[in-house]
Short mmCIF file of C-alpha atoms and ligand atoms in Angstrom, two decimals:
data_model
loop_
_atom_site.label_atom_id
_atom_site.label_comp_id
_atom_site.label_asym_id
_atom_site.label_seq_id
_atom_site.Cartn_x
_atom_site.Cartn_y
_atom_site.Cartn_z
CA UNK A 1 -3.70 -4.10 38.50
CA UNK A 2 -2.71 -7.14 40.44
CA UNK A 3 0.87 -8.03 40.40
CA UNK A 4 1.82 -11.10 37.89
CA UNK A 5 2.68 -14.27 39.56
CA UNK A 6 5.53 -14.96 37.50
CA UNK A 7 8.24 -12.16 35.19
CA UNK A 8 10.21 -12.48 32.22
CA UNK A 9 14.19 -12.97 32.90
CA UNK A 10 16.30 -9.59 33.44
CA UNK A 11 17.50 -8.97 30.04
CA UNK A 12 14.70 -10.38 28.20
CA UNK A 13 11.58 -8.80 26.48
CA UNK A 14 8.41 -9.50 25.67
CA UNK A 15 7.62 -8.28 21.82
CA UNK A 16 3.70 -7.20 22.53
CA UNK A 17 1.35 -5.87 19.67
CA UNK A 18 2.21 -3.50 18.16
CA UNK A 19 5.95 -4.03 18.39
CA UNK A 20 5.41 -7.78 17.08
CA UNK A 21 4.30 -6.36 13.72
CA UNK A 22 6.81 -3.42 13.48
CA UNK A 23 9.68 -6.52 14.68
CA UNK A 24 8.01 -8.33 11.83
CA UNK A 25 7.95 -5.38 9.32
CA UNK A 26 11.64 -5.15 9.90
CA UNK A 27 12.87 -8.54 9.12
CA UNK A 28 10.32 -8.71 6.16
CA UNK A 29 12.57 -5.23 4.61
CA UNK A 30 15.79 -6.75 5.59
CA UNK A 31 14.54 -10.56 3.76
CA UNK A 32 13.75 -9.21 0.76
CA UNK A 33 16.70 -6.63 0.69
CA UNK A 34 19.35 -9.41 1.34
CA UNK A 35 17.41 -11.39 -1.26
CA UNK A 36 18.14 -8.48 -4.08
CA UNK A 37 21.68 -8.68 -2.96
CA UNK A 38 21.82 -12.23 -3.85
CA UNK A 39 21.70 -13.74 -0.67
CA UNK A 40 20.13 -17.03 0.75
CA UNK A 41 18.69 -17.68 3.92
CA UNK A 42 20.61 -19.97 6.31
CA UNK A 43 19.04 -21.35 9.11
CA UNK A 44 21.41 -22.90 12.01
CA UNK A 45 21.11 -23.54 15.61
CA UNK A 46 20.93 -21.18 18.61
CA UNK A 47 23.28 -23.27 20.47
CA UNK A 48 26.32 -25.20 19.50
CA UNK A 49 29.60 -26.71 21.12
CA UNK A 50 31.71 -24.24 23.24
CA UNK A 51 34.54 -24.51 21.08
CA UNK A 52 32.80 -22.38 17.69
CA UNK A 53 31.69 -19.12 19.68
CA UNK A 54 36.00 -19.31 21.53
CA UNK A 55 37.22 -20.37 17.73
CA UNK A 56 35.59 -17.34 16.12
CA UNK A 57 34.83 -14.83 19.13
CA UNK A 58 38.58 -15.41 20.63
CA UNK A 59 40.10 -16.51 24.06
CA UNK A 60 40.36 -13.37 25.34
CA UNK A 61 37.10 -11.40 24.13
CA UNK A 62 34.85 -10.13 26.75
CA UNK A 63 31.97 -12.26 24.87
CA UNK A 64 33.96 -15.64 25.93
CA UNK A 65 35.46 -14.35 29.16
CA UNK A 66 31.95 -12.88 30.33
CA UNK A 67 28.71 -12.96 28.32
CA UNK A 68 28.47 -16.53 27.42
CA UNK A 69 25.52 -18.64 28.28
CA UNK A 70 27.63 -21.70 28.72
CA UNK A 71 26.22 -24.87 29.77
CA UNK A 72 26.93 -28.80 30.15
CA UNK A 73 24.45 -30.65 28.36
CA UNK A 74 23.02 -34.28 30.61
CA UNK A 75 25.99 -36.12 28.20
CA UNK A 76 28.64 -33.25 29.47
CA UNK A 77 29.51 -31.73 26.55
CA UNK A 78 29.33 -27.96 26.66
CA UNK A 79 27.56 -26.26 24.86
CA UNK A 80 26.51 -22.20 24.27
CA UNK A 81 24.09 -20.20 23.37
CA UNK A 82 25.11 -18.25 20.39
CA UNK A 83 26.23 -15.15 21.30
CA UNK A 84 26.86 -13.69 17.43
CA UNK A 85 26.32 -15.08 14.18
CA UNK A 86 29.46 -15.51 11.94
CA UNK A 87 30.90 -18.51 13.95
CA UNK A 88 27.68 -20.58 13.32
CA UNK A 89 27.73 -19.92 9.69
CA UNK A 90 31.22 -20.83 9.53
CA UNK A 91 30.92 -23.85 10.88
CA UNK A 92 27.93 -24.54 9.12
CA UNK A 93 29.24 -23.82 5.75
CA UNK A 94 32.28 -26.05 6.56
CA UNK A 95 30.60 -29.08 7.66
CA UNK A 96 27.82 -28.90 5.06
CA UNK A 97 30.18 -28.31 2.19
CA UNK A 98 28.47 -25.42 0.87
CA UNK A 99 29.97 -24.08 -2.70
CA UNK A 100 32.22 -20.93 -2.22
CA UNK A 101 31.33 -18.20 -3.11
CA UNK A 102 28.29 -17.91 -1.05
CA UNK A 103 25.99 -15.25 0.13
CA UNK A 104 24.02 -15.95 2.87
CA UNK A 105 21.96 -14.49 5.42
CA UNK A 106 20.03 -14.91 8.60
CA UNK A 107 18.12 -13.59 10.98
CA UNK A 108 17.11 -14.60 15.13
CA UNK A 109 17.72 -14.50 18.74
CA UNK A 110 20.80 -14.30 20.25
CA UNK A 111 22.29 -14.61 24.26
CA UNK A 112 24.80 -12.63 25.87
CA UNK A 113 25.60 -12.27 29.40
CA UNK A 114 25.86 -8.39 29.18
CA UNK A 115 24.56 -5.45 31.79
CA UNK A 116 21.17 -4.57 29.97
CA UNK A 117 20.79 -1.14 28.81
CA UNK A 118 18.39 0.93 26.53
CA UNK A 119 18.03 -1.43 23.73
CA UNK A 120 20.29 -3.87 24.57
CA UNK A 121 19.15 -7.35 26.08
CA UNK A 122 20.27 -10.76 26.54
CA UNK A 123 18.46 -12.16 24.40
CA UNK A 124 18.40 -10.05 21.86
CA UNK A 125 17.72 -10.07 17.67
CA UNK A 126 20.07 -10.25 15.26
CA UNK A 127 19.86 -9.36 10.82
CA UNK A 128 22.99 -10.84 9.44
CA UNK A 129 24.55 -11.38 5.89
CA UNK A 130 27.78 -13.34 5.20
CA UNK A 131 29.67 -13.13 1.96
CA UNK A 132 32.28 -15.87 1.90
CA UNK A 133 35.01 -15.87 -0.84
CA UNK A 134 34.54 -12.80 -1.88
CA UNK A 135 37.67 -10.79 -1.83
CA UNK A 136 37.57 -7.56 -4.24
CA UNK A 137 36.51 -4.24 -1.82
CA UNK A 138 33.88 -3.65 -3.96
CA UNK A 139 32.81 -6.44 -2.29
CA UNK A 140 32.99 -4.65 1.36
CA UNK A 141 31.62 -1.49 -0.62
CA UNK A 142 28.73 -3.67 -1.43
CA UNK A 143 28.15 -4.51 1.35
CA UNK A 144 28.12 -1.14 3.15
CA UNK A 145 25.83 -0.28 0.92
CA UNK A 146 23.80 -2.76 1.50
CA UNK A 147 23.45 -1.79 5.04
CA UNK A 148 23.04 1.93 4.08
CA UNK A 149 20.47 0.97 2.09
CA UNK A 150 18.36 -1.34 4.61
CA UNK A 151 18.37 1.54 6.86
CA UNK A 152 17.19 3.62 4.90
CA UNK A 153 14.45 1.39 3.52
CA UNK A 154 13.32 2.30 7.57
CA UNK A 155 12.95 5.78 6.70
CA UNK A 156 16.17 6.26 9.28
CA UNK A 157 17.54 8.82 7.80
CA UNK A 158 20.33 10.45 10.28
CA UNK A 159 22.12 7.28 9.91
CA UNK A 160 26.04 7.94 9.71
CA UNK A 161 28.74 5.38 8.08
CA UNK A 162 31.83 4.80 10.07
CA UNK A 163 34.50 3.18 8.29
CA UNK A 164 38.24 2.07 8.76
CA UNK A 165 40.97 -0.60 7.75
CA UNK A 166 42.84 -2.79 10.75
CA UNK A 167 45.01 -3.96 8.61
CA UNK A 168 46.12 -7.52 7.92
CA UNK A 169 48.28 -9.96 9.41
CA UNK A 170 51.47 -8.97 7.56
CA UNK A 171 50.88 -5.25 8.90
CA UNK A 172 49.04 -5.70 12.39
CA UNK A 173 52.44 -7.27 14.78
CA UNK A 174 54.16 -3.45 13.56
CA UNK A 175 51.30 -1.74 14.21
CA UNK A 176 50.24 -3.51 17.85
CA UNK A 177 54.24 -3.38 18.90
CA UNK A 178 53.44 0.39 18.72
CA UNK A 179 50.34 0.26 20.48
CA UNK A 180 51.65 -1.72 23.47
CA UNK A 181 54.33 0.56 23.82
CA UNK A 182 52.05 3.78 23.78
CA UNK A 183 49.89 2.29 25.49
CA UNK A 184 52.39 0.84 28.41
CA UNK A 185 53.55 4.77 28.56
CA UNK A 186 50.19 5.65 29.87
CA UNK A 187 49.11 2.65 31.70
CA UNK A 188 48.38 4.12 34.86
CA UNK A 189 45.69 6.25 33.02
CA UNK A 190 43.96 3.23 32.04
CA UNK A 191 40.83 1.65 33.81
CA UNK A 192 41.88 -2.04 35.21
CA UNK A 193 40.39 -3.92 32.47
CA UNK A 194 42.63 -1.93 29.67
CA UNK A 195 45.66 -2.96 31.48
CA UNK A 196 44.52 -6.46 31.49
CA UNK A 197 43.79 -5.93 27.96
CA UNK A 198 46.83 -4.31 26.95
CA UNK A 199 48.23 -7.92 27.64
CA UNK A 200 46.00 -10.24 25.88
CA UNK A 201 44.85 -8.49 23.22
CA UNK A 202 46.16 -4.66 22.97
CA UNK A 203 43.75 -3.63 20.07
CA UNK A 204 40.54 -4.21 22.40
CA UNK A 205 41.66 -0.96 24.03
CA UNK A 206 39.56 0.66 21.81
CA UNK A 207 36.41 -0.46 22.39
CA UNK A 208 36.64 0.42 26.14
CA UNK A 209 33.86 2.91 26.97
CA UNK A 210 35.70 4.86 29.68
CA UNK A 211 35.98 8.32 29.44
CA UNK A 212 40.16 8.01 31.03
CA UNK A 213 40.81 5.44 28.61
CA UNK A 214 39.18 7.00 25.24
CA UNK A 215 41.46 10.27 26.57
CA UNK A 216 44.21 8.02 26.11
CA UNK A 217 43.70 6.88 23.03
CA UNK A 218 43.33 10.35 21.18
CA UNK A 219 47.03 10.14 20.80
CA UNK A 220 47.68 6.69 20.33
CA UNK A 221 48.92 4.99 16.95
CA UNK A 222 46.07 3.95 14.91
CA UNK A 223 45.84 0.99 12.74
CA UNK A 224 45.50 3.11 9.34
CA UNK A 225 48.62 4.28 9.61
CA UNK A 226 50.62 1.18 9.85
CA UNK A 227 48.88 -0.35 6.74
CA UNK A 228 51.02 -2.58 4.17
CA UNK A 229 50.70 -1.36 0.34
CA UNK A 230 48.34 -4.08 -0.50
CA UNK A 231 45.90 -2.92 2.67
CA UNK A 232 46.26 0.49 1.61
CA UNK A 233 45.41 0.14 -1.75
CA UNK A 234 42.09 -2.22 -0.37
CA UNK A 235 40.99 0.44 1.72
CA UNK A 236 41.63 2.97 -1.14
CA UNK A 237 39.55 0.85 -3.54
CA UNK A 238 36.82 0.67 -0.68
CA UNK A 239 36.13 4.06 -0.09
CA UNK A 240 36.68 5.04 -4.16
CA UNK A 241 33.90 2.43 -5.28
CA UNK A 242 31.43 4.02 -1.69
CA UNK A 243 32.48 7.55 -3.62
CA UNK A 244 31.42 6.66 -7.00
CA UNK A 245 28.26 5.54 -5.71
CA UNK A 246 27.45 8.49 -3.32
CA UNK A 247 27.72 7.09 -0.20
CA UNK A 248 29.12 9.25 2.48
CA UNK A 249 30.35 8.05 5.59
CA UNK A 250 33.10 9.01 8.23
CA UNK A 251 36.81 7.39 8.68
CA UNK A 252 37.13 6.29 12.03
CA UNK A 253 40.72 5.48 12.95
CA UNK A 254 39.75 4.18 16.79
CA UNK A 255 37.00 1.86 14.76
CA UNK A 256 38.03 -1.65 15.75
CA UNK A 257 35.17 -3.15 16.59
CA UNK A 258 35.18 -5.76 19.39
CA UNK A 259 35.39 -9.39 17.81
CA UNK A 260 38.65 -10.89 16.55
CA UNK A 261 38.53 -12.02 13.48
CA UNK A 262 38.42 -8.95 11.44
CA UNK A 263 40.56 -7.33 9.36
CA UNK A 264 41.29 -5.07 6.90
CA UNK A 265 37.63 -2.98 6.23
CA UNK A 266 35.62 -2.60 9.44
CA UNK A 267 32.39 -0.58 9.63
CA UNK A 268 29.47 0.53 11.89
CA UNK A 269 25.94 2.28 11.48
CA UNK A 270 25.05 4.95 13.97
CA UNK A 271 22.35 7.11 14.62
CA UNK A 272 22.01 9.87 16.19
CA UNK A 273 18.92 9.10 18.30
CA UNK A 274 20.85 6.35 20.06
CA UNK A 275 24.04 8.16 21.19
CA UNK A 276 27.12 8.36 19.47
CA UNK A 277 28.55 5.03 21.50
CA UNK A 278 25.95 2.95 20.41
CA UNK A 279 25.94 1.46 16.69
CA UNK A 280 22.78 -0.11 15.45
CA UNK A 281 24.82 -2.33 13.20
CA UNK A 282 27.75 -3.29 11.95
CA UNK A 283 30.57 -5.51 10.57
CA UNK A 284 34.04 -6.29 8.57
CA UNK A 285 36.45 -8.37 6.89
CA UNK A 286 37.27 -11.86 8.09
CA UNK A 287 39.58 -13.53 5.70
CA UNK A 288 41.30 -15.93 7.78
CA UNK A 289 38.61 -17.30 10.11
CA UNK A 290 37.45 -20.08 7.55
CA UNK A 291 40.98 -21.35 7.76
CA UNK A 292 40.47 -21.13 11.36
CA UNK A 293 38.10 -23.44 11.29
CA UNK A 294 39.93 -25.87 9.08
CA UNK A 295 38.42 -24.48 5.97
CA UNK A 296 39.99 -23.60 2.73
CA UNK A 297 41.44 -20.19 2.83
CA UNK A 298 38.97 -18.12 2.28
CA UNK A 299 38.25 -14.16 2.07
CA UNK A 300 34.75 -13.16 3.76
CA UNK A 301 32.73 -10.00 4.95
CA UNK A 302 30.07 -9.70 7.24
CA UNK A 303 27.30 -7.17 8.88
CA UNK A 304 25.27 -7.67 11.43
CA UNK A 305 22.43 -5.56 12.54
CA UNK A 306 20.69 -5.04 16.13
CA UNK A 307 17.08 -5.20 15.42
CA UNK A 308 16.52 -3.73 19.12
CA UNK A 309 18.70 -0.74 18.39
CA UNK A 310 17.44 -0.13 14.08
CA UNK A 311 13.67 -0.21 15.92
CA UNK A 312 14.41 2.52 17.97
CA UNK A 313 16.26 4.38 15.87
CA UNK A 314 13.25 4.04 13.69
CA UNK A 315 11.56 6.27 17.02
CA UNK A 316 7.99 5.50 18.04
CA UNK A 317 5.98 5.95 15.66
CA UNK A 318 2.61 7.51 16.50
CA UNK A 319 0.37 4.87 17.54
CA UNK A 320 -1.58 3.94 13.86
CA UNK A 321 -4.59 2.11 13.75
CA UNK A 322 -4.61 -0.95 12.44
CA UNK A 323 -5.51 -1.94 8.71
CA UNK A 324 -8.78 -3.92 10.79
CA UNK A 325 -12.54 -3.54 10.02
CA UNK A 326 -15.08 -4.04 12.62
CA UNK A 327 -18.14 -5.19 11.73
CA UNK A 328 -20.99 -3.76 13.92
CA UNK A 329 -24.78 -5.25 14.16
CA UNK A 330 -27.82 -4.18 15.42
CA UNK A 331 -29.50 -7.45 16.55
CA UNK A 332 -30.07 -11.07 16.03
CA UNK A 333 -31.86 -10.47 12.80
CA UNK A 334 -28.78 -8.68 11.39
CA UNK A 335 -26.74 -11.30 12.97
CA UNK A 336 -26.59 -13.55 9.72
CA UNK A 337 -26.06 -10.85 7.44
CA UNK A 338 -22.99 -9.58 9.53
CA UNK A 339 -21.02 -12.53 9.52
CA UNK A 340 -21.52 -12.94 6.11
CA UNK A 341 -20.48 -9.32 5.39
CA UNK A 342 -17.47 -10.42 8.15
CA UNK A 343 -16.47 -13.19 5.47
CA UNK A 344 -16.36 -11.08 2.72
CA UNK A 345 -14.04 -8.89 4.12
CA UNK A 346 -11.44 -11.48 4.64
CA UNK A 347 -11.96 -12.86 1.53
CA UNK A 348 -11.08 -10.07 -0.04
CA UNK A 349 -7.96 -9.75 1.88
CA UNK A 350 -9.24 -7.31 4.32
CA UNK A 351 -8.27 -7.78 8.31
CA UNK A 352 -11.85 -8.31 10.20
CA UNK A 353 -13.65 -9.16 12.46
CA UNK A 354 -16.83 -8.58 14.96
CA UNK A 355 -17.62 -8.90 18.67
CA UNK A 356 -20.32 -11.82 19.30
CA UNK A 357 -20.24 -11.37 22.69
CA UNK A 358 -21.59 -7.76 23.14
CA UNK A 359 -25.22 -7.09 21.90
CA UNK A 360 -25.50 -3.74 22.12
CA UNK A 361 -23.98 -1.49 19.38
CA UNK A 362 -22.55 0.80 21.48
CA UNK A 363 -20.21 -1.78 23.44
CA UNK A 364 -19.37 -3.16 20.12
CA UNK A 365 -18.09 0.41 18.71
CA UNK A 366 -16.44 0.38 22.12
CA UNK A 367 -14.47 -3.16 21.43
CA UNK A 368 -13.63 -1.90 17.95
CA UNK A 369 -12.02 1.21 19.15
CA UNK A 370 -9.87 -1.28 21.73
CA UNK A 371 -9.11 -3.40 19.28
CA UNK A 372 -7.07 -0.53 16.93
CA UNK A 373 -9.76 -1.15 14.36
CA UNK A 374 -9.94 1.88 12.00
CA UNK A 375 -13.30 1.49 10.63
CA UNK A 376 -16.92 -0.12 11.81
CA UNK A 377 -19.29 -1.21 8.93
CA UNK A 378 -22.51 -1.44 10.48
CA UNK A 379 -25.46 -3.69 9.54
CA UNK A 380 -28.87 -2.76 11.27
CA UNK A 381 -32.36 -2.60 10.15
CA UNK A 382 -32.15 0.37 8.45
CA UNK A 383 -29.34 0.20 6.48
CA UNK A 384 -30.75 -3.61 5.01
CA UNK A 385 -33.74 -2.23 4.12
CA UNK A 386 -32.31 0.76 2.05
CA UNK A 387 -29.69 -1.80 0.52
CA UNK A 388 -26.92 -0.21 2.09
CA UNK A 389 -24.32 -0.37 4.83
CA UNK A 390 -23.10 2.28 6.89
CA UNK A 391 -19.25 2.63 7.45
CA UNK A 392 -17.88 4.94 9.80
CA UNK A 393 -14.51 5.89 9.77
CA UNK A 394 -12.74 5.66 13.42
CA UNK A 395 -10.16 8.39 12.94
CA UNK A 396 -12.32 11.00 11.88
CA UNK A 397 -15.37 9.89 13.15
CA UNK A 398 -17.41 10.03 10.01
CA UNK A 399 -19.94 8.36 8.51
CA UNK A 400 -21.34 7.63 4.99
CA UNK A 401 -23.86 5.06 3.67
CA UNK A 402 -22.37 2.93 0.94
CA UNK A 403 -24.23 0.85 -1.29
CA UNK A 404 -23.67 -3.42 -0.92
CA UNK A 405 -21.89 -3.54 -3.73
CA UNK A 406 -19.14 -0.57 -2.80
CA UNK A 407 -18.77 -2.13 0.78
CA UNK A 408 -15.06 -3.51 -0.27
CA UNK A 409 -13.55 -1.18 -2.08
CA UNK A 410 -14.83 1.54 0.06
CA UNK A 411 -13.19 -0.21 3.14
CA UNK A 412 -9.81 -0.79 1.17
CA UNK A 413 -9.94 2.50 0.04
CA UNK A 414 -10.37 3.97 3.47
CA UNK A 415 -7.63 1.87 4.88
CA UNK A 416 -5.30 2.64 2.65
CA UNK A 417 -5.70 6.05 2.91
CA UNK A 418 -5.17 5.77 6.71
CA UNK A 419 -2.06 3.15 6.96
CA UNK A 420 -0.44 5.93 4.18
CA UNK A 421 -1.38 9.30 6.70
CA UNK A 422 0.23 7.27 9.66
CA UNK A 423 3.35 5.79 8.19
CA UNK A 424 5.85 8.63 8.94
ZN1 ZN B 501 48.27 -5.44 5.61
ZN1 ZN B 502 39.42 1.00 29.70
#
């Protein structure tokens, strides 16, 4: 093959068929889930000024410090990329004056300046739902479960639940006095970046990846235990109401999770097929970043999912043919008859569709094999004169005659049959 002229970005991807349709397939589950929950689409930009992503994201976070595609517009105002989705819909929800309570959700690409890895890009997808003014945690249960749920939906079924409380702002200063000072006892165990961390923001510890620094923090206070009565008794409620309704999952006292504004419930989705660091979703509690913004006060939850991450924890699957019939014909006096048999098809709902290019059969069975197609009626001399077609079924390689009037249902029937044998 000759080498392209020109290549996508590092960190980018190119979403070729068949992984446009699964990508698809995905975001048509979670739309419709999110829609059962009672949520509404929002749709907002993919950039906005500087100032949201550092509001909600924080000063100090490695997504404003490092992964932020940050740029001055021809006016000089700077502007971002979005790099996650709660500080859009924050904003948005503000300046639109949207009622609260509101559920909302949406879906899209999102930018971040990060070291690409298996499944993780820089521009990458994003399933989201917000719940804003919302404060009971059967609220956060909820929405757990509604996470729980959309994976499963996938048919990803080693999916685990981790779970934990951070606490609020009454009990957090106790609780990060404690931390600093642990973590100051040990600092010379911890990687550069902790120690810068362990003075900005002490609690971002946790989501360092290093092996010296995760030894470290085996021992060190955790969040849970430093909860006030009324967080307790939240975090109680949250896990009582994910009991009732038979949801397992794992506490996770080292769960922080690496954005600012959470507190109280945080929670990730992990499965197994992706390594135990990497979470193919997740999300918490933000009940002061509306106020942040200027809003009203305001109690809120949010999840996000990685579509990149939820497709391959979904695993390959085996390489189906797709729901496409091929019509085949023998020679310019079938030509007619094919097309119209071609129409019919699609009338009836039915992917088609027919090489005009190639007149010989056999290099038309041969494009209908490289197109995916899983079955070839064919229309030649024969067949018209008996008042039948032939179909033959790609998978198996069988034939049958069918009779005009069977030609559609036959063909649904058969394509049914073979989307059902390939879905798992
Ligand atoms: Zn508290
Ligand atoms: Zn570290």
């Amino acid at each position: 093959m000759s080498n392209p002229k020109h290549t996508r970005p590092k960190g980018t991807q190119d979403f070729v068929p068949p992984r446009a349709e699964q990508k698809s397939k995905v975001e048509d589950v979670f739309r419709h889930l999110a829609e059962r929950f009672g949520f509404q689409e929002i749709v907002i930009p993919t950039f906005e000024y500087t100032d949201v992503f550092v509001k909600s994201s924080g000063t100090g976070s490695d997504i404003v410090t490092k992964e932020m595609y940050t740029f001055k517009d021809r006016a000089d105002r700077s502007l971002t990329l979005r790099p996650e989705g709660t500080g859009g819909v924050v904003r948005a929800v503000l300046e639109n004056r949207l009622r609260i309570p509101c559920r909302l959700y949406y879906l899209g690409p999102y930018f971040r300046y990060g070291r690409p890895q298996k499944g993780r890009f820089r521009e990458f997808f994003q399933l989201g739902v917000e719940a804003l003014g919302e404060a009971s945690p059967l609220v956060d249960a909820e929405t757990i479960l509604f996470g729980d749920e959309f994976f499963r939906e996938l048919g990803i079924s080693d999916c685990i639940t981790r779970l934990n409380s951070i606490g609020c702002r009454n009990c957090r200063p106790a609780y990060q006095h404690k931390l600093v000072e642990f973590l100051s006892s040990h600092k010379d165990r911890l990687c550069s970046e902790c120690q810068l961390r362990l003075k900005h923001n002490p609690l971002r510890v946790f989501d360092c990846k290093q092996e010296q620094c995760q030894a470290v923090l085996k021992d060190a206070p955790k969040p849970g235990d430093y909860l006030c009565p009324e967080c307790s008794r939240h975090f109680k409620a949250v896990q009582a109401s994910l009991d009732k309704q038979g949801l397992r999952y794992e506490l996770n006292g080292r769960l922080v999770r690496g954005l600012d504004y959470y507190n109280r419930t945080t929670f990730e989705f992990v499965s197994s097929k992706l390594g135990a660091q990497d979470s193919i979703g997740g999300g918490g509690r933000y009940d002061y970043l509306v106020e942040d913004f200027g809003g009203p006060q305001t109690p809120a939850i949010g999840l996000a999912i990685g579509l990149e991450r939820t497709m391959l924890a979904m695993g390959e699957k085996e390489q189906a043919r797709r729901r496409l019939a091929f019509v085949v014909w023998m020679g310019d006096a079938e030509l007619d008859e094919a097309q119209k048999v071609l129409a019919r098809l699609r009338a009836q709902g039915i992917p088609a569709q027919m090489d005009y290019d190639a007149h010989r059969m056999k290099h038309q069975f041969k494009s209908a094999d490289a197109a995916g197609a899983s079955c070839c009626v064919i229309i030649g001399a024969d067949e018209l004169a008996k008042g039948v077609y032939s179909l033959k079924d790609l998978t198996t390689g069988r034939q049958i005659q069918v009779p005009v009037s069977e030609l559609i249902g036959t063909v649904q029937k058969l394509i049914r049959a073979q989307s059902v044998a390939t879905r798992r």
